[in-house]
Structures are given as C-alpha cells and as structure tokens.
Short mmCIF file of C-alpha atoms in Angstrom, two decimals:
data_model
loop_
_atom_site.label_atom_id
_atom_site.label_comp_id
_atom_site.label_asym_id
_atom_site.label_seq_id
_atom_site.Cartn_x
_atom_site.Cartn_y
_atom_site.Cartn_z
CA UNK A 1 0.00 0.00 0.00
CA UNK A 2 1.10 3.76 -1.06
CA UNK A 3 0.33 6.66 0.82
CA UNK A 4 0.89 9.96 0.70
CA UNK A 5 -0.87 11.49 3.21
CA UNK A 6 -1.34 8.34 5.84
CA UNK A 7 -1.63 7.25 9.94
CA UNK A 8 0.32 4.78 11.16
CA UNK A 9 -0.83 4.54 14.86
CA UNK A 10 0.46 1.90 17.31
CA UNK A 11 -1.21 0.64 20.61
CA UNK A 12 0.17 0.35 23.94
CA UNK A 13 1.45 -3.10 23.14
CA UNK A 14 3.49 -2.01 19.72
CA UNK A 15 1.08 -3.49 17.49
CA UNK A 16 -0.33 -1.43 14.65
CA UNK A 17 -3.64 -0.38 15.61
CA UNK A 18 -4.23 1.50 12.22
CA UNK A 19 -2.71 2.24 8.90
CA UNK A 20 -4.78 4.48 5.83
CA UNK A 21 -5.08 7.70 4.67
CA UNK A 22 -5.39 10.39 7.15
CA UNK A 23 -8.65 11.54 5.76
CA UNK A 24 -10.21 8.09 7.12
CA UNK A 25 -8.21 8.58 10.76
CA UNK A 26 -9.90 8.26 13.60
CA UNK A 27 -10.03 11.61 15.59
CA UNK A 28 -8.96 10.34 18.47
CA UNK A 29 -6.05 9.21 16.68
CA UNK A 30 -4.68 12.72 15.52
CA UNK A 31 -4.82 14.60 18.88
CA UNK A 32 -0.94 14.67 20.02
CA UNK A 33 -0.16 13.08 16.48
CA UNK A 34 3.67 13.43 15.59
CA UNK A 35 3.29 15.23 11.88
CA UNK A 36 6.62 13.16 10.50
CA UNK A 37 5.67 14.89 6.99
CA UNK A 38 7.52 15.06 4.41
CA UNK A 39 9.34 12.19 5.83
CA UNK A 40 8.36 8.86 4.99
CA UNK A 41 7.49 5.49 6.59
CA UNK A 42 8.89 2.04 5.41
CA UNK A 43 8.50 -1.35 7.19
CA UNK A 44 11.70 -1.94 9.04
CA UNK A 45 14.61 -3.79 7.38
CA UNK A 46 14.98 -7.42 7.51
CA UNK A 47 18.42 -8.53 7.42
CA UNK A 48 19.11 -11.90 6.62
CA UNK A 49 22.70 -12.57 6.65
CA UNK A 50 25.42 -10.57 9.20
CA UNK A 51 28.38 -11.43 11.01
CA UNK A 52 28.39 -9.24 13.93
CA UNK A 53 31.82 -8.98 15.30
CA UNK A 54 33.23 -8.10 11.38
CA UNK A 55 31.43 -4.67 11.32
CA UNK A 56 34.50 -3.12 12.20
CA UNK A 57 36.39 -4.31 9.00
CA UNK A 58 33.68 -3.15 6.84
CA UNK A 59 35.55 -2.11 3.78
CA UNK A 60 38.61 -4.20 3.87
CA UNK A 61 39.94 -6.71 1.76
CA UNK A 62 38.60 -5.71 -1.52
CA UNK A 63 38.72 -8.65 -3.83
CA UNK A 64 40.49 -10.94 -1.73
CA UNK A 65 39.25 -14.63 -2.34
CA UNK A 66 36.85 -16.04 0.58
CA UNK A 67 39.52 -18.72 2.18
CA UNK A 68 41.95 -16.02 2.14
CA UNK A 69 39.62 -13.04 3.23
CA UNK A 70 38.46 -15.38 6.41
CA UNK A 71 42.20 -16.30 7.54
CA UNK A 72 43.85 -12.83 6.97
CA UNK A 73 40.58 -10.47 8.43
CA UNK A 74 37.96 -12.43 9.81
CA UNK A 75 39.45 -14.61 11.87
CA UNK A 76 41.82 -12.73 13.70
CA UNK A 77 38.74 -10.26 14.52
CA UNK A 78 36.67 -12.38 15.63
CA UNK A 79 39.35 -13.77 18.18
CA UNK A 80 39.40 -10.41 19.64
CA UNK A 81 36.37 -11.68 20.96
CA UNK A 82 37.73 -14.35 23.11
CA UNK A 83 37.75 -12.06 25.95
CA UNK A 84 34.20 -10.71 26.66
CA UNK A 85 34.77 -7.20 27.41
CA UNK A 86 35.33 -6.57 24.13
CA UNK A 87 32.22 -7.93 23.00
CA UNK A 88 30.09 -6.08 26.21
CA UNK A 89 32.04 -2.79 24.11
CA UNK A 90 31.26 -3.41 20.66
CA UNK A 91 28.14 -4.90 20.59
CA UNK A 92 25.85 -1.78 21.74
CA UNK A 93 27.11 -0.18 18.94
CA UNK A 94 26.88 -2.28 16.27
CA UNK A 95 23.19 -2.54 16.75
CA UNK A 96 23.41 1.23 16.70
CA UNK A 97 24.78 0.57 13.38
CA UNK A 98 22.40 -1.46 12.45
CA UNK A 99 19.51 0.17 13.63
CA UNK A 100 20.73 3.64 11.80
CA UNK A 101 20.63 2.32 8.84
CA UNK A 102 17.27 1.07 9.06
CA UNK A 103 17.61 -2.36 9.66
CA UNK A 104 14.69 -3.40 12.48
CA UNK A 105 15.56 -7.29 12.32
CA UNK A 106 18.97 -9.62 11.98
CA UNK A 107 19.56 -12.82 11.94
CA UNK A 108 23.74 -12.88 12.65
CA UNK A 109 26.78 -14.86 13.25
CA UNK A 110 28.70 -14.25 16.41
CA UNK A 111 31.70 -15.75 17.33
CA UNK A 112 32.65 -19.43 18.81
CA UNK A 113 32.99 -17.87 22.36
CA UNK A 114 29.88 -18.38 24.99
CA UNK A 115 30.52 -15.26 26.95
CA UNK A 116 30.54 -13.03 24.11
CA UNK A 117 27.41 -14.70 22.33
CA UNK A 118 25.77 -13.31 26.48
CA UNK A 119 27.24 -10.02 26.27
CA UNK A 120 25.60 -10.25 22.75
CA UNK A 121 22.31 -10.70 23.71
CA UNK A 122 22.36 -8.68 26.80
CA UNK A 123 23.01 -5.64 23.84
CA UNK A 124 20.50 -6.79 21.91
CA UNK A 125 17.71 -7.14 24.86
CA UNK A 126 18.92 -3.49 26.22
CA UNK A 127 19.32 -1.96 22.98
CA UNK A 128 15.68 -3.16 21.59
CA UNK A 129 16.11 -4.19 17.87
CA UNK A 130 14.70 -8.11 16.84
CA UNK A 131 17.43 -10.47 16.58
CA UNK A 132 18.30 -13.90 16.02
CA UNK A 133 22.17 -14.69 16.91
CA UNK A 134 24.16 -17.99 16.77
CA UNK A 135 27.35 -18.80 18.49
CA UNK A 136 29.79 -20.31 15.71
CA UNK A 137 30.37 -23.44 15.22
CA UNK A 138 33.63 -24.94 14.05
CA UNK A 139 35.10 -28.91 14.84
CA UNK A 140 37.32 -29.10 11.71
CA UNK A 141 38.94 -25.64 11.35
CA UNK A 142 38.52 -23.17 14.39
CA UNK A 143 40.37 -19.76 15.76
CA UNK A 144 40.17 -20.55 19.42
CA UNK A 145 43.50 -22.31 20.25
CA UNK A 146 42.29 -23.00 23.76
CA UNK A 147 39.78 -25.46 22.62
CA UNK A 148 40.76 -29.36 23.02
CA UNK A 149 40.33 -31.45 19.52
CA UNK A 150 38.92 -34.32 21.43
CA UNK A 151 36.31 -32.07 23.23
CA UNK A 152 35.32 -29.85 20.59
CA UNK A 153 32.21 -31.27 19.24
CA UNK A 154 30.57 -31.90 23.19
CA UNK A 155 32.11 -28.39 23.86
CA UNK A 156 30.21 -26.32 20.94
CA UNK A 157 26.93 -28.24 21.37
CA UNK A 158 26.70 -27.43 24.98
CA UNK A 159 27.47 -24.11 24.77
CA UNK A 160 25.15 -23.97 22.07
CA UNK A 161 22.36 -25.78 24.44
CA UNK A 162 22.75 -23.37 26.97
CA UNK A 163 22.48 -20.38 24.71
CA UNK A 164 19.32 -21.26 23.49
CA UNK A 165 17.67 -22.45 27.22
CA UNK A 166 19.03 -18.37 27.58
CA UNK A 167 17.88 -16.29 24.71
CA UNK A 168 15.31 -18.13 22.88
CA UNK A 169 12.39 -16.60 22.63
CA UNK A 170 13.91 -13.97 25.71
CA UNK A 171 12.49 -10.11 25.45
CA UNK A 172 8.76 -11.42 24.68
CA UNK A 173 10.12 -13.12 21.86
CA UNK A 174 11.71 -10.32 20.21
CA UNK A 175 15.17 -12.34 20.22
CA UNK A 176 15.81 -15.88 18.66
CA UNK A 177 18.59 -18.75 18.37
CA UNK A 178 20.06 -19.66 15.50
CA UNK A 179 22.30 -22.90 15.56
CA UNK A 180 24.97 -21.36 13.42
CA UNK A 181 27.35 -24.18 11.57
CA UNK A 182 30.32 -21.91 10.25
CA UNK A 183 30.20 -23.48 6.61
CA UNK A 184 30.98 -27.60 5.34
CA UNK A 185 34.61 -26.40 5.20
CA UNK A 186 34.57 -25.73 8.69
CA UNK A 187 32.51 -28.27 10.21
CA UNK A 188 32.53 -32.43 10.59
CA UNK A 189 29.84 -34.43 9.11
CA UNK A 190 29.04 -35.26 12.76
CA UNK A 191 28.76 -31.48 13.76
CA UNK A 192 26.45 -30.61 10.87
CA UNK A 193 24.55 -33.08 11.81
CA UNK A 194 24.62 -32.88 15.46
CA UNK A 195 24.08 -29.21 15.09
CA UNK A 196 21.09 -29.53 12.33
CA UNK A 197 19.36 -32.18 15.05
CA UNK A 198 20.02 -29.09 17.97
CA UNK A 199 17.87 -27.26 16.09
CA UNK A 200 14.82 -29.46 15.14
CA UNK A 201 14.72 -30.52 18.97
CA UNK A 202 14.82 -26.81 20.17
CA UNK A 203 12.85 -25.06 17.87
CA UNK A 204 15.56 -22.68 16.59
CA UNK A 205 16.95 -21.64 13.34
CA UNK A 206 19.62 -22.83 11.49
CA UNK A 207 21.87 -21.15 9.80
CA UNK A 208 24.99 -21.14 7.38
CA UNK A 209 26.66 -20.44 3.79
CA UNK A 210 26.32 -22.90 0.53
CA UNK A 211 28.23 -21.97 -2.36
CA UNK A 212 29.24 -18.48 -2.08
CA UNK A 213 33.18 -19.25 -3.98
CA UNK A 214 33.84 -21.12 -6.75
CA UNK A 215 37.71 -22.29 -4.58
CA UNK A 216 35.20 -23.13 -1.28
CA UNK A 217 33.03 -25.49 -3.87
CA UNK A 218 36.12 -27.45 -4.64
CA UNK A 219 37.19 -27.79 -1.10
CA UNK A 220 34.20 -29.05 -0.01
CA UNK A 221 33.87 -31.34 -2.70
CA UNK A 222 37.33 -32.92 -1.44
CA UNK A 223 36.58 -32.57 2.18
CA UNK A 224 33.10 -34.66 1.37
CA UNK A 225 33.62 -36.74 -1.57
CA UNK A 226 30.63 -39.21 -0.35
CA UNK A 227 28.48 -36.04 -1.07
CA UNK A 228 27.10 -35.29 -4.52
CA UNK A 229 27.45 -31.44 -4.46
CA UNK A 230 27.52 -28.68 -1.55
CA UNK A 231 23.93 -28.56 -0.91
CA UNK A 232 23.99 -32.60 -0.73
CA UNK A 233 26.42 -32.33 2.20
CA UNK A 234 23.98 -29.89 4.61
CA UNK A 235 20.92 -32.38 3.54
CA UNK A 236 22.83 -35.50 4.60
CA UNK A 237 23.41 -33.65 7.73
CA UNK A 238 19.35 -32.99 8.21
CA UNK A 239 19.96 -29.36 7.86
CA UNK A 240 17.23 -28.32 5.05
CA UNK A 241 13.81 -26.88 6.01
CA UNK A 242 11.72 -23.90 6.69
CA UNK A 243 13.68 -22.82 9.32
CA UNK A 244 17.36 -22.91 7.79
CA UNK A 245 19.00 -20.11 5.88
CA UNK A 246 21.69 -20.42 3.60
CA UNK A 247 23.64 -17.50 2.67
CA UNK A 248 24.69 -17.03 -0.93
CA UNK A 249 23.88 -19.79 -2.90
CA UNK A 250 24.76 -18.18 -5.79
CA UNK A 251 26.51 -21.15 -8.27
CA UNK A 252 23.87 -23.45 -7.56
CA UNK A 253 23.56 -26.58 -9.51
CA UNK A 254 20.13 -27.65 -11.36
CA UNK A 255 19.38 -30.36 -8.64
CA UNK A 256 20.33 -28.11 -5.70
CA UNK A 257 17.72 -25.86 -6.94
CA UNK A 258 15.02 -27.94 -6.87
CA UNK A 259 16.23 -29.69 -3.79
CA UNK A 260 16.31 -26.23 -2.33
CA UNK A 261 12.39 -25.40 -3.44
CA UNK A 262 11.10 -28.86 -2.56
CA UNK A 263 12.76 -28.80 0.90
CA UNK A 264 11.00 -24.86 1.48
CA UNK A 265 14.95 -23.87 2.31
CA UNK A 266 15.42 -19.80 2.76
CA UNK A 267 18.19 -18.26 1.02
CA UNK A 268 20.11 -14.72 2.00
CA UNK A 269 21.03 -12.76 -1.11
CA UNK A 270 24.13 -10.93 -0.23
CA UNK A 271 25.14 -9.26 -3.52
CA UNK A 272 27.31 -6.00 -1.97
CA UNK A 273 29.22 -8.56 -0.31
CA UNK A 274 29.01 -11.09 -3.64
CA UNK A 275 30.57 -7.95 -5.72
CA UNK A 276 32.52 -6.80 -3.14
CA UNK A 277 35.14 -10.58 -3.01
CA UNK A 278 34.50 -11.58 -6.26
CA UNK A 279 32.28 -14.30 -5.39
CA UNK A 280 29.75 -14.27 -8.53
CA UNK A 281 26.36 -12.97 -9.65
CA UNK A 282 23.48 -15.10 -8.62
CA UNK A 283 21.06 -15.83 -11.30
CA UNK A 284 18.45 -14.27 -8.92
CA UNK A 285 15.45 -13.72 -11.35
CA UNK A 286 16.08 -17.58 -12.46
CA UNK A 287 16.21 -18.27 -8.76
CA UNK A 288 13.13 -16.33 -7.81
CA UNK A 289 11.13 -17.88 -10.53
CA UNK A 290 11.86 -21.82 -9.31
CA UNK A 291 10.35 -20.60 -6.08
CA UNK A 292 13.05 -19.98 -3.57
CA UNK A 293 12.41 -17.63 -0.65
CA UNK A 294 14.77 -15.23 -0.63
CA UNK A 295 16.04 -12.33 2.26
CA UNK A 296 18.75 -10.06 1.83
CA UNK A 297 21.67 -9.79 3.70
CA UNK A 298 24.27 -6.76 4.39
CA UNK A 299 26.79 -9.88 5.11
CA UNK A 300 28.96 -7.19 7.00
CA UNK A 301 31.95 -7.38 6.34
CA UNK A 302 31.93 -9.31 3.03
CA UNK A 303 29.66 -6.27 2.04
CA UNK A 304 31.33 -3.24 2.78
CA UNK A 305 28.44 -1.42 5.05
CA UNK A 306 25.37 -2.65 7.11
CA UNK A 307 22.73 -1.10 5.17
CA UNK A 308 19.75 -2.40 2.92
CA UNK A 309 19.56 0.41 0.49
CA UNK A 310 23.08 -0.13 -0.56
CA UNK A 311 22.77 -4.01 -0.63
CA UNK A 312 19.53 -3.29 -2.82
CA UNK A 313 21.56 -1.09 -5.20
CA UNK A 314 24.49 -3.36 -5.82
CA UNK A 315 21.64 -5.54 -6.30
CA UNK A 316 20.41 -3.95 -9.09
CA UNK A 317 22.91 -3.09 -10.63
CA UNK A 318 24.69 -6.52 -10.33
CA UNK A 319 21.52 -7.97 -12.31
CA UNK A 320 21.45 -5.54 -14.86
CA UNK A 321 25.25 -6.15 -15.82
CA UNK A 322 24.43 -10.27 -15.84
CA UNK A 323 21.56 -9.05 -18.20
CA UNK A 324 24.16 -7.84 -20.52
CA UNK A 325 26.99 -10.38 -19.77
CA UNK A 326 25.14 -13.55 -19.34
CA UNK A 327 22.43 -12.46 -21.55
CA UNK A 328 19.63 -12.91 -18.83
CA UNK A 329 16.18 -12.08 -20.43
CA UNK A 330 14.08 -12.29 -17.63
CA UNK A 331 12.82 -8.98 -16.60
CA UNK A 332 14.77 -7.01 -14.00
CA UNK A 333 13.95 -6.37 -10.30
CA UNK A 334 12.33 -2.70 -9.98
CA UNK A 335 12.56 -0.74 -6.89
CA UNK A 336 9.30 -1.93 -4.89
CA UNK A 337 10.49 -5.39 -6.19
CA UNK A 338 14.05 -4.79 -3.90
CA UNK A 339 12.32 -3.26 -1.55
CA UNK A 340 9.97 -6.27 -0.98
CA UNK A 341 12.85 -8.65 -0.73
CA UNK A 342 14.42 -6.53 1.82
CA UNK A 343 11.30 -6.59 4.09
CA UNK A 344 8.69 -8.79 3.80
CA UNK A 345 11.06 -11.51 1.92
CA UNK A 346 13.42 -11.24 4.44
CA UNK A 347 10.42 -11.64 7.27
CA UNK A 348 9.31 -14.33 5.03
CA UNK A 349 12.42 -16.19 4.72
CA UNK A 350 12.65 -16.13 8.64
CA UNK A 351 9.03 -17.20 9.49
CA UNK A 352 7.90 -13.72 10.60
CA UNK A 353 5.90 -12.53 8.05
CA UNK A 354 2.86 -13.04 10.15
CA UNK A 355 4.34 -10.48 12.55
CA UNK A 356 6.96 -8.12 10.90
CA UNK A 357 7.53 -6.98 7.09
CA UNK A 358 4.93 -4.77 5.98
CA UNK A 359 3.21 -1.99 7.28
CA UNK A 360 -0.35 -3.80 8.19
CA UNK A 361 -2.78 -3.16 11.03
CA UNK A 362 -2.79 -5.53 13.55
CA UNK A 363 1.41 -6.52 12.42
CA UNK A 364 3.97 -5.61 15.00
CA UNK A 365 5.19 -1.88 14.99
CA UNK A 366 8.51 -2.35 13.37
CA UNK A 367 8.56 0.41 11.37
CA UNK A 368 11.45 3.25 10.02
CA UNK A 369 11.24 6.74 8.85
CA UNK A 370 12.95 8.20 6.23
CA UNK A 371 13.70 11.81 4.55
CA UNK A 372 13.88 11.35 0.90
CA UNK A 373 15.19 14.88 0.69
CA UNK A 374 18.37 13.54 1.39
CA UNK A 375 18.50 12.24 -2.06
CA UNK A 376 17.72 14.84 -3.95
CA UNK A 377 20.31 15.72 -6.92
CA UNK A 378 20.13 19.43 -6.07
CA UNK A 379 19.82 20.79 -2.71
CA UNK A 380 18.09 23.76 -1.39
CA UNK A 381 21.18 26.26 -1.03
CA UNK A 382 22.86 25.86 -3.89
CA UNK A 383 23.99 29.52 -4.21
CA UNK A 384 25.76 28.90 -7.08
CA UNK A 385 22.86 27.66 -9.06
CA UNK A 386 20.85 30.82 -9.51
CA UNK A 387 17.42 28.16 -10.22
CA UNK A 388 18.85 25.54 -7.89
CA UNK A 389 16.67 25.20 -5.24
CA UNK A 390 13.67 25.85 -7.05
CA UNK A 391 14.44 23.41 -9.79
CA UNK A 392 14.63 20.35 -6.98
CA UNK A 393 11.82 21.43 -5.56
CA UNK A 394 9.62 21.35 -8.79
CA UNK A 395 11.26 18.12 -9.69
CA UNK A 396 10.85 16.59 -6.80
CA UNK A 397 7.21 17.94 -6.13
CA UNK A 398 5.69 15.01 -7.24
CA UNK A 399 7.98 12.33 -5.95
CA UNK A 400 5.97 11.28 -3.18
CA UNK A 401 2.84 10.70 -4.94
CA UNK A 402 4.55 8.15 -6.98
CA UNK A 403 6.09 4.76 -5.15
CA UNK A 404 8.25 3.55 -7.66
CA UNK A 405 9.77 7.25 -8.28
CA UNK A 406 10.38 7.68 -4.56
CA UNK A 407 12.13 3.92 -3.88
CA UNK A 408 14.12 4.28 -7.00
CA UNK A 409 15.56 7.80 -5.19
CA UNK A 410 15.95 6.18 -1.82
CA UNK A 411 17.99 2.95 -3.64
CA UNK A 412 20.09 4.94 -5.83
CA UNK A 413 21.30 7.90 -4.01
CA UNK A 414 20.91 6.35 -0.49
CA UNK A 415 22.37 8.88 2.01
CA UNK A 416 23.44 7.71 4.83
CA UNK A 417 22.19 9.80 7.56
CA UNK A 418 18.42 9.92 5.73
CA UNK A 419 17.11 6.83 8.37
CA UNK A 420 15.98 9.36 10.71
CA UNK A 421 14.43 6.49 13.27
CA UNK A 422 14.03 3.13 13.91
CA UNK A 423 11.06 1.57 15.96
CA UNK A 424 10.63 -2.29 16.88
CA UNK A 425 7.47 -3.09 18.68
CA UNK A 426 6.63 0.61 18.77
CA UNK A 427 9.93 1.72 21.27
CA UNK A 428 12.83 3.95 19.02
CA UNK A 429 15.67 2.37 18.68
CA UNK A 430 19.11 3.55 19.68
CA UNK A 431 21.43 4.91 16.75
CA UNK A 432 25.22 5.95 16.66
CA UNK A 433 25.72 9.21 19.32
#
C-alpha cells in the first residue's frame, strides 16, 4: 500500500492499531499526532545474513578470495572476541549501526565464544532491535586455540544448548537462536549433523553459507567426496527446512535448486558482499522464478556497510550487468520489487511474516522513517545555481505521490544519515551518538 498522506498509529502493546489515509483517521487518533511529513514510513529492514563482530572491517579486503579473506581479516577479529569485554564494548554499537541504517531485524553470526554470544544478547535485549544470533560453530577448522580437539564437538553443542535455554524466545520473543554451523569447510559431518538435530529438537533456526566461492566449492567437494554437491552435504546432515538459511547460494547446480524449493529452504542474497570478493552474480530472477524464498543480507563485512539500500543497489545493478553479460532475459527487479525482498522476503524467509515486514494493522510496529530529501540531486542552497533550489523542488514535487519514483531515489542515491528512526514493537531504537 502507497500513501501519501497516511496514519500509522500503534497501541500500547506495539502493534499497529491502524494504517490508511489520514482523511479516514480516527479523531482520536490525531490529537498529540507526531506530523513526521515530508518524511516517509517504510516497514523496518529485515536482514538476513550478518556477522556481527566483522562490522568493524567493513571495507577491507577488496577482492580478496573467501579462504583467504576469512584467515587474513575475519578470523583474527573475531578472536578479539575471546575475551568478553570486548564484545560487552562493541556490541551496543553495532546494533546502533544497524539500527541507523534502518535495519529493524537480523539474523547474525557471532563468534565461537559463549561469553561473548551473552554479552551479545544482553546488547541486543537493552538496545531493543529483533534479533536472532548464533554462536559459531567450528570442529574441523577453528580460531580458538584453547579449545581441546577431542572435546570440541561436546564443547560447541553445549554451549550452544545453553544459549538457546538463555535467549530463545527472551524479550517477549523479540530475540531468537540460530544454531549457526560456520560453513561444510569448517565443520565435521558429525557437527552438521549434530548441530542440524540441535535445532529441530529446540525449535531454533539454522543457519549457514552454501556456495558463495567457486575455490570453497572445490574444497568441499574434497573434504566430502561421499556427497554429490555442496547442498547434498547440509541435507545429509538434516539441515534443510523452513527454518534454515543459507547465505549465498549463488553457483547453484540444477538439482540443488530444486532440492532447495522442494525442501522450502530460505536463502540470504548478499550481492554487496558477492561484488565486493569476487564471489559471482546469482542468477536471482532464475532463482526467484523456481520458487526460492529469498532475504537479503548486508553480510557485514563481506559487504562493505550494514545497510539495505546499498545491498539493494548493488543488487540492481549486479543484475542488470548479468543481463548484458550472461544475456539474462528475464525482466529485472524494480525498486518496490528490492524493496519487498528486503522486508517482507526477508520476514518471510525467517518465518515472521505473520508479525513483521509490511506496514499492516494488527502486524507488530517495526517500522522506520525516512527523509527522501536527502537524495535529492540538487539541494536547497545551492547559491551557485541561480534556479537551484527551485528546480529540486519542482522536480521533486511530485515524488511522493509516486512509489516507484520515490524507492528508486531512496535505492540509488541512499544517504546515509536519511534513516531518521528506527522503531521495533513501537519503542525507538538507539542509533550511533
């Protein structure tokens, strides 16, 4: 729905108690109103795919390959995390992060250590936003030195155990579990599986990456020749369902496709961070169209920044080049078609589109505000245009009568203070001081 002149109002319990055009507003509704016009209001951003303790390299390691990205960046950061201070430091302002750019839900990676996946979700419950976090798992290749070989496996799983008795479903059910698998390269057959079974018994999510790097492929396929491709080696496990999330996926074989559609598996579309390492272009359009359920994902700090917009434009623009390169003739995404992935797909692809995604009555108030005047090409005050200002404000006069007009702004010249607040549940969220 597109409105220009609308109420959103939300009830003492952050639900949405009405949403239409202010001329059909109840009265009662517009006494002590907050006028937010011209400013305008978007469901909040569901990201689907995050790694929490990278944010701080976001930008680095431009077109490194994945294996080598993960030893020379990742890993070291995420080692920093071994002592838990630094997590109970970092982790209120990530979500900051997050939550200025407009990003209301994420599901994330942590890190393999306990007591920084609690100082984790103690940010997350204090700090308000919806999110679903998983302590990493890794038996086969890991970055804590500290851990025993022979006492891995039990280790991880009871951690993991405990985690979830913790968090899941904490804050009212605002934050979630997800049983988080590192990737095939990292993991046993017996933690995959171990780990997939955690998560049937408990309820949770499960979550991990297929296919993201053409030199990953290969290594799994030596590390699990019994398997007939990547995907094969996460079913064997008992990892596919509605509840798993794969990120990537992006050189996907025929079979793995259809396994993918007939199992209802959710995939998180990460094409900043695709671009960003050289990983590929996924066929999206192709991927769409078989019926795959697909979120995006920021996939900080494989893509260079934490927000949507920008994940939605190198989106675009990623499918428009494969149009011309791979000579995809399909018809391209438009701007409500991005925008759709990156909020009711992603609630979709996580189960929550009963609750979160779209701005519905009766949905849960998770809701952002934005100032499209941010994106204007000229800006009121430009002196040294004698017509300036009045020529953006006749070309923009219409722009939010229009929906497609106005998304196509906000996606393509994204600034990035123009998220001027976050709600989940109805409460503001927290951005950077």
């Amino acid at each position: 729905m597109h409105e220009p002149d609308g109420v959103v109002a939300v009830d003492a319990e952050g639900s949405l108690a009405f949403v239409g055009p202010a001329a059909e507003a109840p009265p009662e509704l517009l006494a002590g109103a907050v006028d937010a016009r011209p400013w305008v209001i978007l469901p909040g951003f569901v990201d689907t795919h995050a790694h929490l303790p990278q944010l701080p390299n976001a930008g680095l390691g431009f077109a490194l390959d994945l294996l080598t990205w993960l030893d020379r960046l990742t890993f070291p950061t995420e080692r920093s995390w071994a002592d838990p201070a630094v997590a109970e430091r970092l982790a209120p302002a990530i979500f900051q992060a997050f939550a200025a750019a407009g990003t209301t839900t994420i599901l994330a990676y942590g890190v393999v250590y306990e007591a920084a996946m609690d100082a984790a979700f103690r940010a997350a419950e204090t700090h308000g936003i919806r999110a679903i976090l998983g302590k990493v798992m890794m038996d086969r290749v890991t970055y804590d030195p500290t851990i025993e070989a022979s006492t891995i496996l039990e280790r991880s799983l009871r951690e993991s155990a405990d985690l979830i008795a913790r968090w899941h479903g904490a804050a009212d059910g605002r934050l979630g579990y997800a049983v988080t698998p590192r990737f095939a390269i990292s993991c046993t057959a017996e933690l995959l599986r171990e780990s997939a079974s955690l998560a049937r018994t408990t309820g949770t999510w499960w979550q991990t990456h297929v296919s993201e790097d053409p030199g990953e492929i290969e290594e799994v396929a030596r590390l699990f020749p019994e398997a007939c491709d990547y995907l094969d080696v996460y079913d064997r496990a008992g990892g596919l369902g509605e509840r798993t999330v794969l990120a990537h996926a992006i050189h996907l074989s025929d079979r793995e496709l259809a396994r993918i559609v007939e199992t209802g598996t959710r995939v998180a579309h990460c094409p900043s961070s695709n671009l960003f390492i050289g990983a590929g272009v996924m066929p999206l359009g192709r991927w769409l169209e078989a019926g795959v359920v697909v979120g995006l994902g920021s996939d900080v700090s494989g893509g260079p920044e934490p927000s949507l917009f920008s994940v939605m434009r190198a989106g675009a623009y990623a499918q428009m080049a494969r149009r011309t390169l791979a000579g995809e003739t399909r018809p391209p995404l438009g701007p409500l078609d991005w925008l759709r992935l990156g909020t009711i797909g992603g609630a979709r692809a996580l189960g929550l589109d009963d609750r979160i995604g779209s701005i519905e009555a009766g949905k849960e108030a998770d809701v952002i505000v934005v100032d499209p005047a941010m994106t204007a090409p000229l800006r009121d005050g430009s002196a040294d245009i004698s017509t300036g200002a009045d020529a953006s404000a006749e070309a923009d006069a219409g722009l939010l009568e229009d929906p497609v007009s106005l998304v196509s702004r906000l996606i393509f010249r994204a600034h990035p203070d123009m998220v001027r607040g976050a709600w989940v549940r109805g409460r503001r969220l927290e951005g950077p001081s």
